Amino acid sequence: MVRLSPTAISGIRSFKACKELNALYGFKQSEGKKNVNRGRLKGNDLTKYQIYDTVKAGIRNSRNWNELQNYIRYRGVEMQFKYRSGSDEVQGISFIKDGQTFRGSAIDRSLGFGQIDKALNGLDNFIEQNYKVESIASKDRFTETNLGETFGHIASPLFSIPEITPEQDDPLIKKSKKKENYGLKR
C-alpha cells in the first residue's frame, strides 16, 4: 500500500476541485500560444511573447545561427549562449530584450537550444539531401540506365511506409485512453 503525504493529498484535492470548476463554468485551457490575447499582456509576459514571435519568425527566415542572430538582433532581441563549464560545448541559450533575460526553454519549449539547432540543421540537411537527389538524377540521365530503376531509387525513401508491429504503442490510442481517464468523478 502506498502512503501519500498530506501535501500530495492536498494537491490531488486541489486538482479535482479545479477540474470541477472548469467543468462547471466551461473554462478550458488555451491551445498553445496562438490564442493568447496579446493586447492584454504586460511586463514579463509581454516581453516573453515578443521574444517568442521574433525568434520563431527568425527560425523560419534563417538558414543558420548567424542569420538567426542577425535577424533577431535587428528586431531588438539579443541571443546569448550558455557553455558547459570547462569546454566550448553549448549547453543552452538565453534571449535578452529591454534588459530582461529569459532562458529559451522558459519562454517556450521549442526555443531551447536543442530545438532551435534541430530546426536550423534540419533545414540545412533537407537542402543538402535535395541537392544530392538532384545530382544523382542528373548523373543517371547521362548514363544508359533504366528510367524506372532510377525513379525507384530516388523516390523509394520518399514513399516508404514504415511497418507498424502490434507491439508498438499507437500515440492516438494512448491519447484517447488518457482523455477517458481524465473524466470527472463525482
PDB file of C-alpha atoms in Angstrom:
ATOM      1  CA  MET A   1       0.000   0.000   0.000  1.00  0.00           C
ATOM      2  CA  VAL A   2       1.299   3.418  -0.955  1.00  0.00           C
ATOM      3  CA  ARG A   3       1.057   6.156   1.626  1.00  0.00           C
ATOM      4  CA  LEU A   4       0.658   9.696   0.379  1.00  0.00           C
ATOM      5  CA  SER A   5       1.956  12.704   2.243  1.00  0.00           C
ATOM      6  CA  PRO A   6      -0.524  15.372   3.359  1.00  0.00           C
ATOM      7  CA  THR A   7       0.929  17.705   0.698  1.00  0.00           C
ATOM      8  CA  ALA A   8       0.264  15.160  -2.045  1.00  0.00           C
ATOM      9  CA  ILE A   9      -3.299  14.601  -0.817  1.00  0.00           C
ATOM     10  CA  SER A  10      -3.852  18.364  -0.756  1.00  0.00           C
ATOM     11  CA  GLY A  11      -2.520  18.620  -4.334  1.00  0.00           C
ATOM     12  CA  ILE A  12      -4.870  15.877  -5.522  1.00  0.00           C
ATOM     13  CA  ARG A  13      -7.836  17.588  -3.894  1.00  0.00           C
ATOM     14  CA  SER A  14      -6.890  20.930  -5.445  1.00  0.00           C
ATOM     15  CA  PHE A  15      -6.545  19.315  -8.866  1.00  0.00           C
ATOM     16  CA  LYS A  16     -10.003  17.720  -8.565  1.00  0.00           C
ATOM     17  CA  ALA A  17     -11.520  20.994  -7.366  1.00  0.00           C
ATOM     18  CA  CYS A  18     -10.013  22.883 -10.299  1.00  0.00           C
ATOM     19  CA  LYS A  19     -11.296  20.258 -12.723  1.00  0.00           C
ATOM     20  CA  GLU A  20     -14.805  20.542 -11.303  1.00  0.00           C
ATOM     21  CA  LEU A  21     -14.740  24.353 -11.511  1.00  0.00           C
ATOM     22  CA  ASN A  22     -13.561  24.180 -15.114  1.00  0.00           C
ATOM     23  CA  ALA A  23     -16.402  21.798 -15.968  1.00  0.00           C
ATOM     24  CA  LEU A  24     -18.978  23.845 -14.043  1.00  0.00           C
ATOM     25  CA  TYR A  25     -18.117  27.223 -15.622  1.00  0.00           C
ATOM     26  CA  GLY A  26     -16.962  25.951 -19.015  1.00  0.00           C
ATOM     27  CA  PHE A  27     -13.357  27.081 -18.650  1.00  0.00           C
ATOM     28  CA  LYS A  28     -10.779  25.487 -20.899  1.00  0.00           C
ATOM     29  CA  GLN A  29      -7.052  25.735 -21.387  1.00  0.00           C
ATOM     30  CA  SER A  30      -5.732  27.592 -24.376  1.00  0.00           C
ATOM     31  CA  GLU A  31      -4.482  25.554 -27.313  1.00  0.00           C
ATOM     32  CA  GLY A  32      -0.952  26.948 -27.450  1.00  0.00           C
ATOM     33  CA  LYS A  33       0.343  30.485 -27.812  1.00  0.00           C
ATOM     34  CA  LYS A  34      -1.734  31.358 -30.883  1.00  0.00           C
ATOM     35  CA  ASN A  35      -4.942  32.060 -28.953  1.00  0.00           C
ATOM     36  CA  VAL A  36      -3.466  34.392 -26.330  1.00  0.00           C
ATOM     37  CA  ASN A  37      -4.878  37.922 -26.258  1.00  0.00           C
ATOM     38  CA  ARG A  38      -1.568  39.723 -26.643  1.00  0.00           C
ATOM     39  CA  GLY A  39      -3.074  43.174 -26.248  1.00  0.00           C
ATOM     40  CA  ARG A  40      -3.763  42.477 -22.574  1.00  0.00           C
ATOM     41  CA  LEU A  41      -0.268  41.248 -21.710  1.00  0.00           C
ATOM     42  CA  LYS A  42       2.011  43.368 -19.530  1.00  0.00           C
ATOM     43  CA  GLY A  43       5.510  43.207 -18.110  1.00  0.00           C
ATOM     44  CA  ASN A  44       7.458  39.944 -18.379  1.00  0.00           C
ATOM     45  CA  ASP A  45       4.673  38.132 -20.207  1.00  0.00           C
ATOM     46  CA  LEU A  46       4.570  40.764 -22.941  1.00  0.00           C
ATOM     47  CA  THR A  47       8.345  40.613 -23.346  1.00  0.00           C
ATOM     48  CA  LYS A  48       8.322  36.798 -23.497  1.00  0.00           C
ATOM     49  CA  TYR A  49       5.701  36.791 -26.247  1.00  0.00           C
ATOM     50  CA  GLN A  50       7.589  39.434 -28.221  1.00  0.00           C
ATOM     51  CA  ILE A  51      10.746  37.326 -27.996  1.00  0.00           C
ATOM     52  CA  TYR A  52       8.781  34.205 -28.944  1.00  0.00           C
ATOM     53  CA  ASP A  53       7.312  35.850 -32.056  1.00  0.00           C
ATOM     54  CA  THR A  54      10.661  37.321 -33.109  1.00  0.00           C
ATOM     55  CA  VAL A  55      12.653  34.111 -32.692  1.00  0.00           C
ATOM     56  CA  LYS A  56      10.017  31.933 -34.398  1.00  0.00           C
ATOM     57  CA  ALA A  57       9.984  34.304 -37.382  1.00  0.00           C
ATOM     58  CA  GLY A  58      13.792  34.298 -37.341  1.00  0.00           C
ATOM     59  CA  ILE A  59      13.924  30.499 -37.449  1.00  0.00           C
ATOM     60  CA  ARG A  60      11.570  30.469 -40.445  1.00  0.00           C
ATOM     61  CA  ASN A  61      13.668  33.083 -42.285  1.00  0.00           C
ATOM     62  CA  SER A  62      17.169  31.848 -41.376  1.00  0.00           C
ATOM     63  CA  ARG A  63      19.360  29.033 -42.604  1.00  0.00           C
ATOM     64  CA  ASN A  64      21.997  29.095 -39.847  1.00  0.00           C
ATOM     65  CA  TRP A  65      22.814  30.531 -36.436  1.00  0.00           C
ATOM     66  CA  ASN A  66      24.470  33.695 -37.812  1.00  0.00           C
ATOM     67  CA  GLU A  67      21.457  34.594 -39.916  1.00  0.00           C
ATOM     68  CA  LEU A  68      19.161  33.942 -36.945  1.00  0.00           C
ATOM     69  CA  GLN A  69      21.276  36.123 -34.680  1.00  0.00           C
ATOM     70  CA  ASN A  70      21.328  38.974 -37.205  1.00  0.00           C
ATOM     71  CA  TYR A  71      17.578  38.664 -37.807  1.00  0.00           C
ATOM     72  CA  ILE A  72      16.595  38.863 -34.152  1.00  0.00           C
ATOM     73  CA  ARG A  73      19.245  41.478 -33.261  1.00  0.00           C
ATOM     74  CA  TYR A  74      17.792  43.781 -35.927  1.00  0.00           C
ATOM     75  CA  ARG A  75      14.430  43.417 -34.130  1.00  0.00           C
ATOM     76  CA  GLY A  76      15.824  44.243 -30.675  1.00  0.00           C
ATOM     77  CA  VAL A  77      16.466  40.775 -29.235  1.00  0.00           C
ATOM     78  CA  GLU A  78      19.936  39.614 -28.235  1.00  0.00           C
ATOM     79  CA  MET A  79      20.977  35.979 -28.086  1.00  0.00           C
ATOM     80  CA  GLN A  80      23.429  34.610 -25.511  1.00  0.00           C
ATOM     81  CA  PHE A  81      24.771  31.040 -25.342  1.00  0.00           C
ATOM     82  CA  LYS A  82      25.445  29.157 -22.119  1.00  0.00           C
ATOM     83  CA  TYR A  83      28.506  26.918 -22.303  1.00  0.00           C
ATOM     84  CA  ARG A  84      29.262  23.771 -20.340  1.00  0.00           C
ATOM     85  CA  SER A  85      31.892  24.594 -17.719  1.00  0.00           C
ATOM     86  CA  GLY A  86      35.438  23.985 -18.917  1.00  0.00           C
ATOM     87  CA  SER A  87      34.537  23.404 -22.579  1.00  0.00           C
ATOM     88  CA  ASP A  88      33.278  25.068 -25.724  1.00  0.00           C
ATOM     89  CA  GLU A  89      30.139  22.900 -25.856  1.00  0.00           C
ATOM     90  CA  VAL A  90      26.946  24.942 -25.955  1.00  0.00           C
ATOM     91  CA  GLN A  91      24.535  23.838 -23.256  1.00  0.00           C
ATOM     92  CA  GLY A  92      21.716  26.371 -23.506  1.00  0.00           C
ATOM     93  CA  ILE A  93      20.504  29.664 -24.874  1.00  0.00           C
ATOM     94  CA  SER A  94      19.082  32.866 -23.402  1.00  0.00           C
ATOM     95  CA  PHE A  95      17.350  35.798 -25.028  1.00  0.00           C
ATOM     96  CA  ILE A  96      17.620  39.412 -23.876  1.00  0.00           C
ATOM     97  CA  LYS A  97      15.126  42.171 -24.667  1.00  0.00           C
ATOM     98  CA  ASP A  98      14.675  45.516 -22.895  1.00  0.00           C
ATOM     99  CA  GLY A  99      17.165  44.494 -20.204  1.00  0.00           C
ATOM    100  CA  GLN A 100      15.233  41.337 -19.313  1.00  0.00           C
ATOM    101  CA  THR A 101      16.880  37.943 -19.780  1.00  0.00           C
ATOM    102  CA  PHE A 102      14.948  34.700 -20.292  1.00  0.00           C
ATOM    103  CA  ARG A 103      16.109  31.168 -20.914  1.00  0.00           C
ATOM    104  CA  GLY A 104      14.877  29.931 -24.270  1.00  0.00           C
ATOM    105  CA  SER A 105      13.098  26.946 -22.769  1.00  0.00           C
ATOM    106  CA  ALA A 106      11.430  29.207 -20.170  1.00  0.00           C
ATOM    107  CA  ILE A 107       9.772  31.160 -22.985  1.00  0.00           C
ATOM    108  CA  ASP A 108       8.673  28.045 -24.859  1.00  0.00           C
ATOM    109  CA  ARG A 109       9.966  24.505 -25.159  1.00  0.00           C
ATOM    110  CA  SER A 110      10.519  24.996 -28.856  1.00  0.00           C
ATOM    111  CA  LEU A 111      13.008  27.816 -28.102  1.00  0.00           C
ATOM    112  CA  GLY A 112      15.518  25.659 -26.246  1.00  0.00           C
ATOM    113  CA  PHE A 113      18.974  25.406 -27.805  1.00  0.00           C
ATOM    114  CA  GLY A 114      18.480  21.816 -28.940  1.00  0.00           C
ATOM    115  CA  GLN A 115      15.145  22.534 -30.620  1.00  0.00           C
ATOM    116  CA  ILE A 116      16.411  25.619 -32.451  1.00  0.00           C
ATOM    117  CA  ASP A 117      19.564  23.782 -33.524  1.00  0.00           C
ATOM    118  CA  LYS A 118      17.473  20.882 -34.791  1.00  0.00           C
ATOM    119  CA  ALA A 119      15.248  23.266 -36.767  1.00  0.00           C
ATOM    120  CA  LEU A 120      18.182  25.110 -38.338  1.00  0.00           C
ATOM    121  CA  ASN A 121      20.269  21.999 -39.042  1.00  0.00           C
ATOM    122  CA  GLY A 122      17.209  20.104 -40.227  1.00  0.00           C
ATOM    123  CA  LEU A 123      16.730  22.776 -42.869  1.00  0.00           C
ATOM    124  CA  ASP A 124      20.388  22.503 -43.931  1.00  0.00           C
ATOM    125  CA  ASN A 125      20.137  18.716 -44.099  1.00  0.00           C
ATOM    126  CA  PHE A 126      16.929  18.975 -46.139  1.00  0.00           C
ATOM    127  CA  ILE A 127      18.603  21.299 -48.651  1.00  0.00           C
ATOM    128  CA  GLU A 128      21.681  19.033 -48.867  1.00  0.00           C
ATOM    129  CA  GLN A 129      19.566  15.926 -49.398  1.00  0.00           C
ATOM    130  CA  ASN A 130      17.567  17.610 -52.163  1.00  0.00           C
ATOM    131  CA  TYR A 131      20.800  18.717 -53.835  1.00  0.00           C
ATOM    132  CA  LYS A 132      22.199  15.156 -53.639  1.00  0.00           C
ATOM    133  CA  VAL A 133      18.995  13.717 -55.108  1.00  0.00           C
ATOM    134  CA  GLU A 134      19.145  16.215 -57.975  1.00  0.00           C
ATOM    135  CA  SER A 135      22.810  15.420 -58.653  1.00  0.00           C
ATOM    136  CA  ILE A 136      22.102  11.660 -58.663  1.00  0.00           C
ATOM    137  CA  ALA A 137      19.225  12.220 -61.076  1.00  0.00           C
ATOM    138  CA  SER A 138      21.357  14.333 -63.424  1.00  0.00           C
ATOM    139  CA  LYS A 139      24.143  11.718 -63.466  1.00  0.00           C
ATOM    140  CA  ASP A 140      21.643   8.966 -64.216  1.00  0.00           C
ATOM    141  CA  ARG A 141      20.230  10.889 -67.146  1.00  0.00           C
ATOM    142  CA  PHE A 142      23.555  10.708 -68.940  1.00  0.00           C
ATOM    143  CA  THR A 143      24.138   7.010 -68.328  1.00  0.00           C
ATOM    144  CA  GLU A 144      22.312   4.218 -70.056  1.00  0.00           C
ATOM    145  CA  THR A 145      20.169   3.055 -67.149  1.00  0.00           C
ATOM    146  CA  ASN A 146      16.555   2.160 -66.962  1.00  0.00           C
ATOM    147  CA  LEU A 147      14.438   5.213 -66.141  1.00  0.00           C
ATOM    148  CA  GLY A 148      12.130   3.183 -63.924  1.00  0.00           C
ATOM    149  CA  GLU A 149      15.053   1.962 -61.823  1.00  0.00           C
ATOM    150  CA  THR A 150      16.359   5.499 -61.452  1.00  0.00           C
ATOM    151  CA  PHE A 151      12.997   6.849 -60.366  1.00  0.00           C
ATOM    152  CA  GLY A 152      12.522   3.947 -57.974  1.00  0.00           C
ATOM    153  CA  HIS A 153      15.970   4.526 -56.490  1.00  0.00           C
ATOM    154  CA  ILE A 154      15.338   8.225 -55.919  1.00  0.00           C
ATOM    155  CA  ALA A 155      11.704   8.013 -54.812  1.00  0.00           C
ATOM    156  CA  SER A 156      11.854   4.927 -52.593  1.00  0.00           C
ATOM    157  CA  PRO A 157      12.927   6.841 -49.460  1.00  0.00           C
ATOM    158  CA  LEU A 158      10.187   9.407 -50.097  1.00  0.00           C
ATOM    159  CA  PHE A 159       7.370   6.886 -50.393  1.00  0.00           C
ATOM    160  CA  SER A 160       8.460   4.193 -47.961  1.00  0.00           C
ATOM    161  CA  ILE A 161       5.800   3.222 -45.454  1.00  0.00           C
ATOM    162  CA  PRO A 162       7.096   2.112 -42.072  1.00  0.00           C
ATOM    163  CA  GLU A 163       5.754  -1.175 -40.809  1.00  0.00           C
ATOM    164  CA  ILE A 164       3.902  -0.957 -37.526  1.00  0.00           C
ATOM    165  CA  THR A 165       4.006  -4.018 -35.392  1.00  0.00           C
ATOM    166  CA  PRO A 166       1.235  -4.717 -32.888  1.00  0.00           C
ATOM    167  CA  GLU A 167       3.732  -4.428 -30.047  1.00  0.00           C
ATOM    168  CA  GLN A 168       4.289  -0.733 -30.758  1.00  0.00           C
ATOM    169  CA  ASP A 169       2.037   1.680 -28.920  1.00  0.00           C
ATOM    170  CA  ASP A 170      -0.114   3.870 -31.098  1.00  0.00           C
ATOM    171  CA  PRO A 171       0.032   7.502 -29.816  1.00  0.00           C
ATOM    172  CA  LEU A 172      -3.578   8.163 -30.885  1.00  0.00           C
ATOM    173  CA  ILE A 173      -4.829   5.242 -28.817  1.00  0.00           C
ATOM    174  CA  LYS A 174      -2.766   6.442 -25.848  1.00  0.00           C
ATOM    175  CA  LYS A 175      -4.245   9.933 -26.225  1.00  0.00           C
ATOM    176  CA  SER A 176      -7.841   8.667 -26.290  1.00  0.00           C
ATOM    177  CA  LYS A 177      -7.218   6.448 -23.240  1.00  0.00           C
ATOM    178  CA  LYS A 178      -5.714   9.411 -21.420  1.00  0.00           C
ATOM    179  CA  LYS A 179      -8.819  11.510 -22.227  1.00  0.00           C
ATOM    180  CA  GLU A 180     -11.125   8.743 -20.968  1.00  0.00           C
ATOM    181  CA  ASN A 181      -9.234   8.558 -17.680  1.00  0.00           C
ATOM    182  CA  TYR A 182      -9.329  12.343 -17.339  1.00  0.00           C
ATOM    183  CA  GLY A 183     -13.116  12.478 -16.724  1.00  0.00           C
ATOM    184  CA  LEU A 184     -14.564  13.944 -13.579  1.00  0.00           C
ATOM    185  CA  LYS A 185     -15.519  11.592 -10.771  1.00  0.00           C
ATOM    186  CA  ARG A 186     -18.328  12.685  -8.516  1.00  0.00           C
TER     187      ARG A 186
END
